[in-house]
GROMACS .gro file of C-alpha atoms in nm:
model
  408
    1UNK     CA    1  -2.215  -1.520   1.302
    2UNK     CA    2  -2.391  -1.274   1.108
    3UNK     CA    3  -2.172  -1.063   0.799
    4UNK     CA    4  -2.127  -0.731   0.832
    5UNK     CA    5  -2.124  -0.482   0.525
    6UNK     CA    6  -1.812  -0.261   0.449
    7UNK     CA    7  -1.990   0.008   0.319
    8UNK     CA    8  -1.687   0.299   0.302
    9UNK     CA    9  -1.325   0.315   0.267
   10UNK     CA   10  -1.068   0.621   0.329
   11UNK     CA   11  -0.723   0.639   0.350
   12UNK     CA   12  -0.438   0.845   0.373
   13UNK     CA   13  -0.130   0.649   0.212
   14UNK     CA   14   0.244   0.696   0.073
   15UNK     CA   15   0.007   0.642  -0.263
   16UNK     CA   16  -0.231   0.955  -0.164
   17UNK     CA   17  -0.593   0.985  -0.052
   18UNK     CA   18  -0.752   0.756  -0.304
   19UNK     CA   19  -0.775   0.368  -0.220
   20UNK     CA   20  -0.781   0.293  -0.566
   21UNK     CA   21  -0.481   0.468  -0.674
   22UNK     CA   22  -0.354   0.248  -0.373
   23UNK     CA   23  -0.460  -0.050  -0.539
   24UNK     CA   24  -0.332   0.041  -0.843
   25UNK     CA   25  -0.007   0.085  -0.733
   26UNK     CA   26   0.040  -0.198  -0.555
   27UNK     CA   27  -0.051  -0.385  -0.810
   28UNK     CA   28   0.215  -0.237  -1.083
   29UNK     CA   29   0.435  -0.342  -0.792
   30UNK     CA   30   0.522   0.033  -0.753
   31UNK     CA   31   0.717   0.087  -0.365
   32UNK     CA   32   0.728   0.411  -0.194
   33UNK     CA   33   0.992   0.317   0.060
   34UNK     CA   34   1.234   0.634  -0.002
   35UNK     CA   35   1.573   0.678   0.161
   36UNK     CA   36   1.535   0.918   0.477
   37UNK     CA   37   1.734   1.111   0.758
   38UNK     CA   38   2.044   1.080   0.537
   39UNK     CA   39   2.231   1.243   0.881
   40UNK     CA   40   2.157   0.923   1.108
   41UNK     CA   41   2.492   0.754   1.185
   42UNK     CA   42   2.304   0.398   0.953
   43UNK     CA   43   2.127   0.400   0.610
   44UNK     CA   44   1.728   0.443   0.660
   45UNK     CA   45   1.443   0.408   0.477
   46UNK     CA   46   1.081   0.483   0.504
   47UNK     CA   47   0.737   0.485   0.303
   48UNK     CA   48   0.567   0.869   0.396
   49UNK     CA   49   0.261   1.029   0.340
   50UNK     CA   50   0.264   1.354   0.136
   51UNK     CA   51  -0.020   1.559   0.368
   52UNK     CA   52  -0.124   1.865   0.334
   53UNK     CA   53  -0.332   1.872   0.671
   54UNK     CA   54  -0.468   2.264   0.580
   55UNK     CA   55  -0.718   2.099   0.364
   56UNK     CA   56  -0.862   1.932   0.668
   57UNK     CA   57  -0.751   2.187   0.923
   58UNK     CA   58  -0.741   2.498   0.978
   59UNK     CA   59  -0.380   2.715   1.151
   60UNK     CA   60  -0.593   2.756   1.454
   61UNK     CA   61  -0.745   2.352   1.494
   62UNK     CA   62  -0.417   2.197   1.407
   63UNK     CA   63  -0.297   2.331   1.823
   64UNK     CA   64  -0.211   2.012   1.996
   65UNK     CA   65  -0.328   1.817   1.699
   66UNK     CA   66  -0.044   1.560   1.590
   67UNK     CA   67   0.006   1.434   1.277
   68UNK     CA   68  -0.098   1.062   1.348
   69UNK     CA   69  -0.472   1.217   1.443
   70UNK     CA   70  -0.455   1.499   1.139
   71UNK     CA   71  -0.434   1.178   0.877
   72UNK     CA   72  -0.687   0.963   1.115
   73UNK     CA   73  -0.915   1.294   1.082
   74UNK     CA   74  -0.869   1.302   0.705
   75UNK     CA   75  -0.934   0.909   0.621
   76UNK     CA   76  -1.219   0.877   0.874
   77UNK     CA   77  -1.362   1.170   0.707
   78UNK     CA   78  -1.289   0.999   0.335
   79UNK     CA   79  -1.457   0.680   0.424
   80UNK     CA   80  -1.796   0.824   0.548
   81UNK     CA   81  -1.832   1.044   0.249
   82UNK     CA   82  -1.686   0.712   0.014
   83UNK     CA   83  -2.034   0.533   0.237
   84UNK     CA   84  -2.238   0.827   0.134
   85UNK     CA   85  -2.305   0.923   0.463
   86UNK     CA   86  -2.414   0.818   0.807
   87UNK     CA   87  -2.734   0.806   0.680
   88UNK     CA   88  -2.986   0.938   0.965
   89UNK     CA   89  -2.811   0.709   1.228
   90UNK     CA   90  -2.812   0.912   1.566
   91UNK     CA   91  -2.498   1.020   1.718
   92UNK     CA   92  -2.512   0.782   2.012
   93UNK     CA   93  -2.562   0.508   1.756
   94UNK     CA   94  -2.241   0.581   1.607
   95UNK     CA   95  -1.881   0.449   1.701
   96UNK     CA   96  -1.498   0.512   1.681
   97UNK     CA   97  -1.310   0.211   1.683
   98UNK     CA   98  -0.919   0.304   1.621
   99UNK     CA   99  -0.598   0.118   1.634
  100UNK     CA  100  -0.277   0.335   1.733
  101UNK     CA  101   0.025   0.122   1.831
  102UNK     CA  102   0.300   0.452   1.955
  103UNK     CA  103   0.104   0.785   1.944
  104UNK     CA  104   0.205   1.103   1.860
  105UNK     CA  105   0.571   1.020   1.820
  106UNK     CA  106   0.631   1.407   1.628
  107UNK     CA  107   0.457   1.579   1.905
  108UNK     CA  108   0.676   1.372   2.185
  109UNK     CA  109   1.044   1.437   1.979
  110UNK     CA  110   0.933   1.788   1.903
  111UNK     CA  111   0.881   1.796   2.307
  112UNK     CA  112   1.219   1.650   2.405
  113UNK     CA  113   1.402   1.857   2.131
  114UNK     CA  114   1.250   2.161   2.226
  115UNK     CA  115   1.296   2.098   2.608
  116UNK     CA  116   1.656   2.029   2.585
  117UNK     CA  117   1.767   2.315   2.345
  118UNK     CA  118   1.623   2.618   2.556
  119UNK     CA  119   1.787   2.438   2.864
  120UNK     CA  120   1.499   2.549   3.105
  121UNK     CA  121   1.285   2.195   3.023
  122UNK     CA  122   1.045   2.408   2.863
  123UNK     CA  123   0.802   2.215   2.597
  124UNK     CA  124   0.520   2.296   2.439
  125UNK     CA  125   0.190   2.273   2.673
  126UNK     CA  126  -0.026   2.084   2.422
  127UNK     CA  127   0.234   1.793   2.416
  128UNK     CA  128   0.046   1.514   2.638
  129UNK     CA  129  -0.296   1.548   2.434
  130UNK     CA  130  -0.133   1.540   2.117
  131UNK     CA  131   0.056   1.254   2.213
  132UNK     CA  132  -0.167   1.022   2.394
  133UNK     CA  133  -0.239   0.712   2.179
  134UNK     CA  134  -0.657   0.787   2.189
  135UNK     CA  135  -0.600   1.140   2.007
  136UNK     CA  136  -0.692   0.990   1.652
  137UNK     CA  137  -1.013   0.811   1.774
  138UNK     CA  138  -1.120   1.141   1.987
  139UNK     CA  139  -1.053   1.364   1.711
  140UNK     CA  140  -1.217   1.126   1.455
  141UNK     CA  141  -1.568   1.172   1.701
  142UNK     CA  142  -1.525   1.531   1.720
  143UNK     CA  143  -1.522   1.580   1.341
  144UNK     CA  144  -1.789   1.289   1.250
  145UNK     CA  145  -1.996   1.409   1.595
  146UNK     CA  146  -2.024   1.037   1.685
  147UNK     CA  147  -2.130   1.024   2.090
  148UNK     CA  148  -2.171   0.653   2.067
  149UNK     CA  149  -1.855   0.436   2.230
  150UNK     CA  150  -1.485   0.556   2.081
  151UNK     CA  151  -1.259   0.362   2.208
  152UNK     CA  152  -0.897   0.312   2.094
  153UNK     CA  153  -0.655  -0.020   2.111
  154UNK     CA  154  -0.283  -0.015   2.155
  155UNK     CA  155  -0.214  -0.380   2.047
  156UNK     CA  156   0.166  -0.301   1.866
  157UNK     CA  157   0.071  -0.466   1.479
  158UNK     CA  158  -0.251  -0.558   1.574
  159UNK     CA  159  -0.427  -0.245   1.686
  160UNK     CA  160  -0.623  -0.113   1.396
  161UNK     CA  161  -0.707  -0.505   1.301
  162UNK     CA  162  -0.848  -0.573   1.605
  163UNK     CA  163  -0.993  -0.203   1.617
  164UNK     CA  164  -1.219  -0.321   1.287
  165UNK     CA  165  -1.290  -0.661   1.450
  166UNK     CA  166  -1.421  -0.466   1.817
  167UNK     CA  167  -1.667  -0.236   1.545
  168UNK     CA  168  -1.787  -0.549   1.370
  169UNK     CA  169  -1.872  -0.704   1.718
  170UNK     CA  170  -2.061  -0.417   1.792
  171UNK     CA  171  -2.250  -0.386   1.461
  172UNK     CA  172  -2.336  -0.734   1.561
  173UNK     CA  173  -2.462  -0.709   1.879
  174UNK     CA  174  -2.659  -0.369   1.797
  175UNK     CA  175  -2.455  -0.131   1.991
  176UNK     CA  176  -2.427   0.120   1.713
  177UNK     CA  177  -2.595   0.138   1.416
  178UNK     CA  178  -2.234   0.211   1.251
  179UNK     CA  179  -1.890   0.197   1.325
  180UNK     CA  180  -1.593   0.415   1.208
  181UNK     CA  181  -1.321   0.163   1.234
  182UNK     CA  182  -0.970   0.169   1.180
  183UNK     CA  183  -0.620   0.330   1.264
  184UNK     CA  184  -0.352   0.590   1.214
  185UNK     CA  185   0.063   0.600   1.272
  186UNK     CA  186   0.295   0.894   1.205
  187UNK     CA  187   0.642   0.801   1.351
  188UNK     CA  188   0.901   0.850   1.105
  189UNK     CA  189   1.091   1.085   1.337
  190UNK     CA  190   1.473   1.043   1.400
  191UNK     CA  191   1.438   0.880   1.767
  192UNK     CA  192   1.142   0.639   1.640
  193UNK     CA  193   1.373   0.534   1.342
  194UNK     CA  194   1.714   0.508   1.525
  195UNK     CA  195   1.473   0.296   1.793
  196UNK     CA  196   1.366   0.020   1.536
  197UNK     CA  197   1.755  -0.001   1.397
  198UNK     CA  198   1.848  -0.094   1.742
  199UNK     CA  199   1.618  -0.407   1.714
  200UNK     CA  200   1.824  -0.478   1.443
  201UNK     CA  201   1.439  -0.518   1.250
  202UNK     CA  202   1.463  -0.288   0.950
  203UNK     CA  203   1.574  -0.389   0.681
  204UNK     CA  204   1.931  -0.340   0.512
  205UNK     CA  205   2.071  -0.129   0.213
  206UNK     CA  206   2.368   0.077   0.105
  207UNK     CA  207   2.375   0.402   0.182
  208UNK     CA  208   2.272   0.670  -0.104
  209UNK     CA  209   2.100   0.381  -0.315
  210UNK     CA  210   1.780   0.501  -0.348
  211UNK     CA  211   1.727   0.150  -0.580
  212UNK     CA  212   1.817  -0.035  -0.341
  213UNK     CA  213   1.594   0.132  -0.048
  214UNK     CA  214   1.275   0.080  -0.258
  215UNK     CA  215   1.338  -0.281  -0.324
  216UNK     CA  216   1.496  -0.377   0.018
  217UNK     CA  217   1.204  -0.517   0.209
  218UNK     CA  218   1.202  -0.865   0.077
  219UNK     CA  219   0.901  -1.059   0.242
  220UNK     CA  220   0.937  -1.487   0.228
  221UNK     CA  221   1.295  -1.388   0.041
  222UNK     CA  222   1.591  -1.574   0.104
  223UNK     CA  223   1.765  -1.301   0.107
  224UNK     CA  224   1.515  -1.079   0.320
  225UNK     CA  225   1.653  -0.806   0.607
  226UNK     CA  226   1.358  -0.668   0.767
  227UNK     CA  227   1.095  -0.436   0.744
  228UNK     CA  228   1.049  -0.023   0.627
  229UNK     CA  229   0.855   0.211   0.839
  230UNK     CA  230   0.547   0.334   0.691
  231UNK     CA  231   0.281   0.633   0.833
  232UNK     CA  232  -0.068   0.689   0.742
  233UNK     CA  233  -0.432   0.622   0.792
  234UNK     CA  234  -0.673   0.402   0.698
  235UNK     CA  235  -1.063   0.357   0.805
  236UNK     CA  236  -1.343   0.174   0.727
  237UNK     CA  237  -1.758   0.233   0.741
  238UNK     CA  238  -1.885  -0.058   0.893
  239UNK     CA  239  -2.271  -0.119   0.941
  240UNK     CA  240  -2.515  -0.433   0.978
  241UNK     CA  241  -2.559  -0.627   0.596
  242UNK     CA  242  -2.907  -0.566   0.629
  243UNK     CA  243  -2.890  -0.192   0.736
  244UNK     CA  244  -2.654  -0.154   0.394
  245UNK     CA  245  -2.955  -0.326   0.181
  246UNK     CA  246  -3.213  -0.094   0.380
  247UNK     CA  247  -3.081   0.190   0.198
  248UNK     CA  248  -2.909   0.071  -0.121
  249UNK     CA  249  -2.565   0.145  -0.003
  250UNK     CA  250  -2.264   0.018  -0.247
  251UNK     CA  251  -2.102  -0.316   0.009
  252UNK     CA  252  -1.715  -0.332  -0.102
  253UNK     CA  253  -1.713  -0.700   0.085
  254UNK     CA  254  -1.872  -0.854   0.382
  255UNK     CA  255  -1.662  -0.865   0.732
  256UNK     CA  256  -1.733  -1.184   0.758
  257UNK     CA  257  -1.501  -1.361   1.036
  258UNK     CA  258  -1.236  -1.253   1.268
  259UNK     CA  259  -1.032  -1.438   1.540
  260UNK     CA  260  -0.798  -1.299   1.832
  261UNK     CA  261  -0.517  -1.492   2.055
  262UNK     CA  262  -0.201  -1.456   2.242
  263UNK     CA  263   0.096  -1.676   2.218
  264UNK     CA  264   0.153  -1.580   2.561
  265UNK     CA  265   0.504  -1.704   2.494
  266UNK     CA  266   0.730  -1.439   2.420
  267UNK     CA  267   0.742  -1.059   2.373
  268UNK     CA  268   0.928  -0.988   2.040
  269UNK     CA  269   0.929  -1.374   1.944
  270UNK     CA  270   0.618  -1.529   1.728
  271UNK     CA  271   0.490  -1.829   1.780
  272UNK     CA  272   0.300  -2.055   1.486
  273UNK     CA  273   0.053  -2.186   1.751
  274UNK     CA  274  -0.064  -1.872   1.860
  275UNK     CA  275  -0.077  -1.757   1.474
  276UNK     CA  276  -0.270  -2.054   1.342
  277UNK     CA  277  -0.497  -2.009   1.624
  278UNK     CA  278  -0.627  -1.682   1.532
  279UNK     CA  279  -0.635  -1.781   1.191
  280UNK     CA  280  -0.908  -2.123   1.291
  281UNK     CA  281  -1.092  -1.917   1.478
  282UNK     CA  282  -1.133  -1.621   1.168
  283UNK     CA  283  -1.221  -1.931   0.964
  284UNK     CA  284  -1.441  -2.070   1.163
  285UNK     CA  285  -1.637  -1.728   1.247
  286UNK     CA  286  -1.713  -1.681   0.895
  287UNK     CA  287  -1.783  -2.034   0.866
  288UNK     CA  288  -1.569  -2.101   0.600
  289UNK     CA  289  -1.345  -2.417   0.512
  290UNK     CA  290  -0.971  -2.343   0.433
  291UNK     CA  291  -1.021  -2.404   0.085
  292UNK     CA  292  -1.285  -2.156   0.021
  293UNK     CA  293  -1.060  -1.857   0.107
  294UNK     CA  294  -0.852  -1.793  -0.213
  295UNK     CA  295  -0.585  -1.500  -0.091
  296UNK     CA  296  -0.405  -1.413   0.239
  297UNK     CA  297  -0.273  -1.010   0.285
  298UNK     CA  298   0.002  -1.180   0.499
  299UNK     CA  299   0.180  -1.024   0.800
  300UNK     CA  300   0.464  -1.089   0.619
  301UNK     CA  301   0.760  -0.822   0.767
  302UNK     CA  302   1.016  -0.958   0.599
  303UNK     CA  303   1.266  -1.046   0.929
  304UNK     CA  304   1.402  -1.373   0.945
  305UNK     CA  305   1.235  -1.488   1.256
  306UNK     CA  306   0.907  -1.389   1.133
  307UNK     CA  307   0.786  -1.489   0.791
  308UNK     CA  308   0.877  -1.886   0.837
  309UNK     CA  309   0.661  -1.883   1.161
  310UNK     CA  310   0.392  -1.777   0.951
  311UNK     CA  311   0.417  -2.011   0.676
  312UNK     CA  312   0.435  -2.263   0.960
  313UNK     CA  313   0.093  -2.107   1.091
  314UNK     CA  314  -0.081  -2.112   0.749
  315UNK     CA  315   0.030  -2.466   0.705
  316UNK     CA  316  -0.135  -2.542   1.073
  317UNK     CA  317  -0.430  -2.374   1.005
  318UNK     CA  318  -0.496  -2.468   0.632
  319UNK     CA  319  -0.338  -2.823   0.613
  320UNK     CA  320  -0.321  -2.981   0.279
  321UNK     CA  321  -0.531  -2.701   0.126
  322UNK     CA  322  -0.196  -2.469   0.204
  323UNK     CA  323  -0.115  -2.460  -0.146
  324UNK     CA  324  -0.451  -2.304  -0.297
  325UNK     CA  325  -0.405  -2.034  -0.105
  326UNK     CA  326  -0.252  -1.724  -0.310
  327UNK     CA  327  -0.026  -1.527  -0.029
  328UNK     CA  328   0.149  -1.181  -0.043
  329UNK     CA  329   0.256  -0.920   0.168
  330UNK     CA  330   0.175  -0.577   0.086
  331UNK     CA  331   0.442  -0.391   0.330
  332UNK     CA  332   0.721  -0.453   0.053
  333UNK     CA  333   0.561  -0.188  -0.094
  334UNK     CA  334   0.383   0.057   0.173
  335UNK     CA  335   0.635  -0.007   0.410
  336UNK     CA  336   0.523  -0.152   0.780
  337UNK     CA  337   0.226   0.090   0.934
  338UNK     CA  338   0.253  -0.091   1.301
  339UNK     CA  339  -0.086   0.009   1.441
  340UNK     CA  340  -0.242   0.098   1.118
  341UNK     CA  341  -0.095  -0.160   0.901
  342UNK     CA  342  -0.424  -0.370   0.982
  343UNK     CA  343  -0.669  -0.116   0.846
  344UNK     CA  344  -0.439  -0.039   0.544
  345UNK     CA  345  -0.402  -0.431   0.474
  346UNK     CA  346  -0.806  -0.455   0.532
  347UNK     CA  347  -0.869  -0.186   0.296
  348UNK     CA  348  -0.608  -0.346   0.048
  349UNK     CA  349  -0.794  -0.719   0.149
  350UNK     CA  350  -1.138  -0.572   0.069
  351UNK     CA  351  -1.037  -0.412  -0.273
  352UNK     CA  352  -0.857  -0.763  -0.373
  353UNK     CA  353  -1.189  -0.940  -0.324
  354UNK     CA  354  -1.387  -0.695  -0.492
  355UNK     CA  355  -1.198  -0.631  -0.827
  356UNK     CA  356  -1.095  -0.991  -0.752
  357UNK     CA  357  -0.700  -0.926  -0.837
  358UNK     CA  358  -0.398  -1.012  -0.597
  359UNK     CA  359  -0.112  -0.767  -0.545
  360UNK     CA  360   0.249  -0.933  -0.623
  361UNK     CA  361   0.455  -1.031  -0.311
  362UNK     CA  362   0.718  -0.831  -0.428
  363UNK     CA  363   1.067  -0.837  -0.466
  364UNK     CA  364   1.099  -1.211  -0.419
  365UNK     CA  365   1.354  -1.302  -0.658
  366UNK     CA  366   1.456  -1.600  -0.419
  367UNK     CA  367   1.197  -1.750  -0.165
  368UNK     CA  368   1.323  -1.877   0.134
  369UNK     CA  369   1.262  -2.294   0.155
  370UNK     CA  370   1.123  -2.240   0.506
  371UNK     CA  371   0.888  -2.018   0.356
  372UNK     CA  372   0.762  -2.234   0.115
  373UNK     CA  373   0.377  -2.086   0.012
  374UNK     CA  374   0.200  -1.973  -0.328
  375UNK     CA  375   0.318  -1.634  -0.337
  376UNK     CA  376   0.177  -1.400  -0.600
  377UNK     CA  377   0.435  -1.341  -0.854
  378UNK     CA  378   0.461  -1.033  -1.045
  379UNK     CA  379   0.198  -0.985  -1.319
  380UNK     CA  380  -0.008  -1.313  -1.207
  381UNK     CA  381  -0.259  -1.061  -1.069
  382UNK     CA  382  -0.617  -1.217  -1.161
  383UNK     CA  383  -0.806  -1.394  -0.945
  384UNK     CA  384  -1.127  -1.475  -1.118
  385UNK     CA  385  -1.239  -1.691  -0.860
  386UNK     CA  386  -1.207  -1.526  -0.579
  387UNK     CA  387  -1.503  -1.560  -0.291
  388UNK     CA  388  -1.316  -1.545   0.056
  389UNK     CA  389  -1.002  -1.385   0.179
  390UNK     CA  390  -0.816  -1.297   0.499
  391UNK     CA  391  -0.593  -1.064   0.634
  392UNK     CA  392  -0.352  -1.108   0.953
  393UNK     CA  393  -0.183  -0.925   1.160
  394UNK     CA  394   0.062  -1.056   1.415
  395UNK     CA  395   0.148  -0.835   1.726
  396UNK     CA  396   0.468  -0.792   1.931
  397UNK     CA  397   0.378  -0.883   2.264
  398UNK     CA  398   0.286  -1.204   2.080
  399UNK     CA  399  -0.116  -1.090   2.011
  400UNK     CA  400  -0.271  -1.207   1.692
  401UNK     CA  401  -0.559  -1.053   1.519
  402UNK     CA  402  -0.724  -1.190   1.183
  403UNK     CA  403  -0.937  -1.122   0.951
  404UNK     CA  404  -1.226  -1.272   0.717
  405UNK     CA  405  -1.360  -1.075   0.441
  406UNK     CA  406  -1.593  -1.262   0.187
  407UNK     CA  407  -1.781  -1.095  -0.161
  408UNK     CA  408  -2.074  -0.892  -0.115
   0.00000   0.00000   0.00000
């Protein structure tokens, strides 16, 4: 299997528009999970994007436009311009590939609020197209004026991971010349919120305590809760290695591997099988031996269920190489994007391998036994070494997507 070049990167992140700054962040161990909705009947907390969608927009575009396709507008647009370019490919040779797991969850509780305060049912007539999960992707070809295939996956966690795998595929097989890959979320609305707390999923803090909300997800902790909501938007440029060389574009990393699989088990419930599955096949795409990939951006969403069944899965799928691997979890930090926590996690993947430093699996005072991997403490950022690393993302609905970026 042939490497494909990562040749931009956008995003639009609790840290702003810069993936850098992102980086940077993350790696000071800095969270932007923020108390929110202090009037819901539970504490809540969230990690949000500060947009300012006129710079992208004008009064009269932004009609029927929801938020979750303003910020997949603004990141798509970010990581062309970060790739220089499309670079004379023809519109039919280019393609959307985004990941949306709900839609356009503030243009659907704007509907139902609005419909049941005037009492007649009346909403606003733009609400099912600003809604629909394939907004983001559509409105990303409309703005980049890409006619090749856009296509958008609704895979819960998974989506915008196996979005960027679907581009790379394509890339490969010379379907487009380049890919716009990727995914957006914008549901921190009341309903969305008060949704998750009745999965008992988020995680737990005492009201008021803004402290305690930014430190509360607790991935691989003993004493972890759950998961914070995050929103935002995160592409990549994607094009063939030797299309990147043909024109002296900058590569951030090579796309190197990816695997897919179900556990076909359970529908909230994760299974290590399924996990480790995925993660063989990523491996074995990029042709890689476990101990030749030095870091893993883990799922890692902090529940109780969750984070042991993927240590089991890493120890499946990297056997007595398990404790090489440096692991962390970014969302104790940016919060838990659903369908564009892939892409974000890529982006962060891509920039780890590049300036070859880990972000800290934060706020792990305590790891759980059953969760017994070489997390990245605080501070023990450098990686000199660092050739190979993966990313995974592990669906409700029990789909698994994964992966494998390597040093250009």
């Amino acid at each position: 299997m042939s490497a494909v070049a990562v040749t931009g990167l956008g995003v639009v992140s609790p840290y702003g528009e810069d993936p850098q700054a992102l980086f940077a962040a993350l790696l000071r161990g800095e969270s932007a999970v923020r108390p929110i909705f202090p009037e819901l009947a539970k504490p809540a907390a969230a990690a949000t994007v500060a947009f300012d969608e006129s710079r992208w927009f004008t009064r009269l575009q932004l009609a029927g436009v929801d938020r979750v396709s303003q910020m997949a507008v603004a990141a798509a647009d970010l990581a062309v311009k970060d790739a220089g370019g499309l670079h004379g490919a023809a519109p039919e040779r280019v393609g959307v590939f985004g990941g949306c797991g709900m839609g356009g969850a503030v243009a659907l509780e704007a509907a139902y609020r609005s419909g049941m305060a005037t009492g007649a049912g009346r909403v606003p007539p733009l609400t099912v197209p600003a809604f629909m999960p394939n907004a983001p992707a559509s409105h990303v070809a409309m703005r980049q004026q890409a006619q090749g295939p856009v296509f958008t996956y609704s895979v819960a966690c998974a989506s915008s991971a196996v979005a960027i795998a679907e581009a790379a595929k394509a890339v490969q097989r010379g379907e487009v010349d380049v890919a716009i890959a990727g995914g957006s979320e914008a549901l921190i609305v009341p309903g969305v919120v008060m949704a998750w707390q009745a999965m008992q999923t988020l995680a737990a803090f005492p009201a008021g305590d803004a402290q305690a909300a930014a430190t509360a997800v607790r991935p691989f902790a003993a004493d972890r809760s759950g998961f914070a909501l995050g929103e935002g938007a995160a592409f990549l440029v994607l094009e063939s290695e030797a299309r990147a060389k043909a024109r002296g574009a900058r590569a951030h990393a090579l796309l190197a591997g990816w695997g897919h699989s179900c556990d076909a088990t359970h529908l909230t419930k994760p299974e290590a099988a399924g996990q480790a599955r995925a993660l063989r096949m990523a491996l074995q795409g990029a042709g890689l031996a476990p101990a030749e990939v030095g870091y893993c951006n883990a799922h890692g969403t902090a529940t109780k269920i969750g984070d042991p069944i993927e240590r089991d899965a890493l120890a499946l799928a990297w056997g007595g190489d398990l404790d090489r691997l440096k692991v962390s979890s970014t969302k104790a930090l940016h919060g838990h994007l659903l369908g564009a926590a892939g892409a974000l996690e890529a982006v962060i993947t891509v920039l780890a391998l590049a300036k070859r430093q880990l972000p800290p699996n934060a706020h792990c005072d305590a790891p759980d036994a059953a969760c017994a991997l070489n997390l990245v403490r605080p501070g023990a950022v450098d990686a000199p070494d660092l050739e190979a690393a993966v990313s995974s993302s592990f669906a409700f609905g029990g789909s698994n997507a994964v992966l494998v970026f390597r040093r250009a």
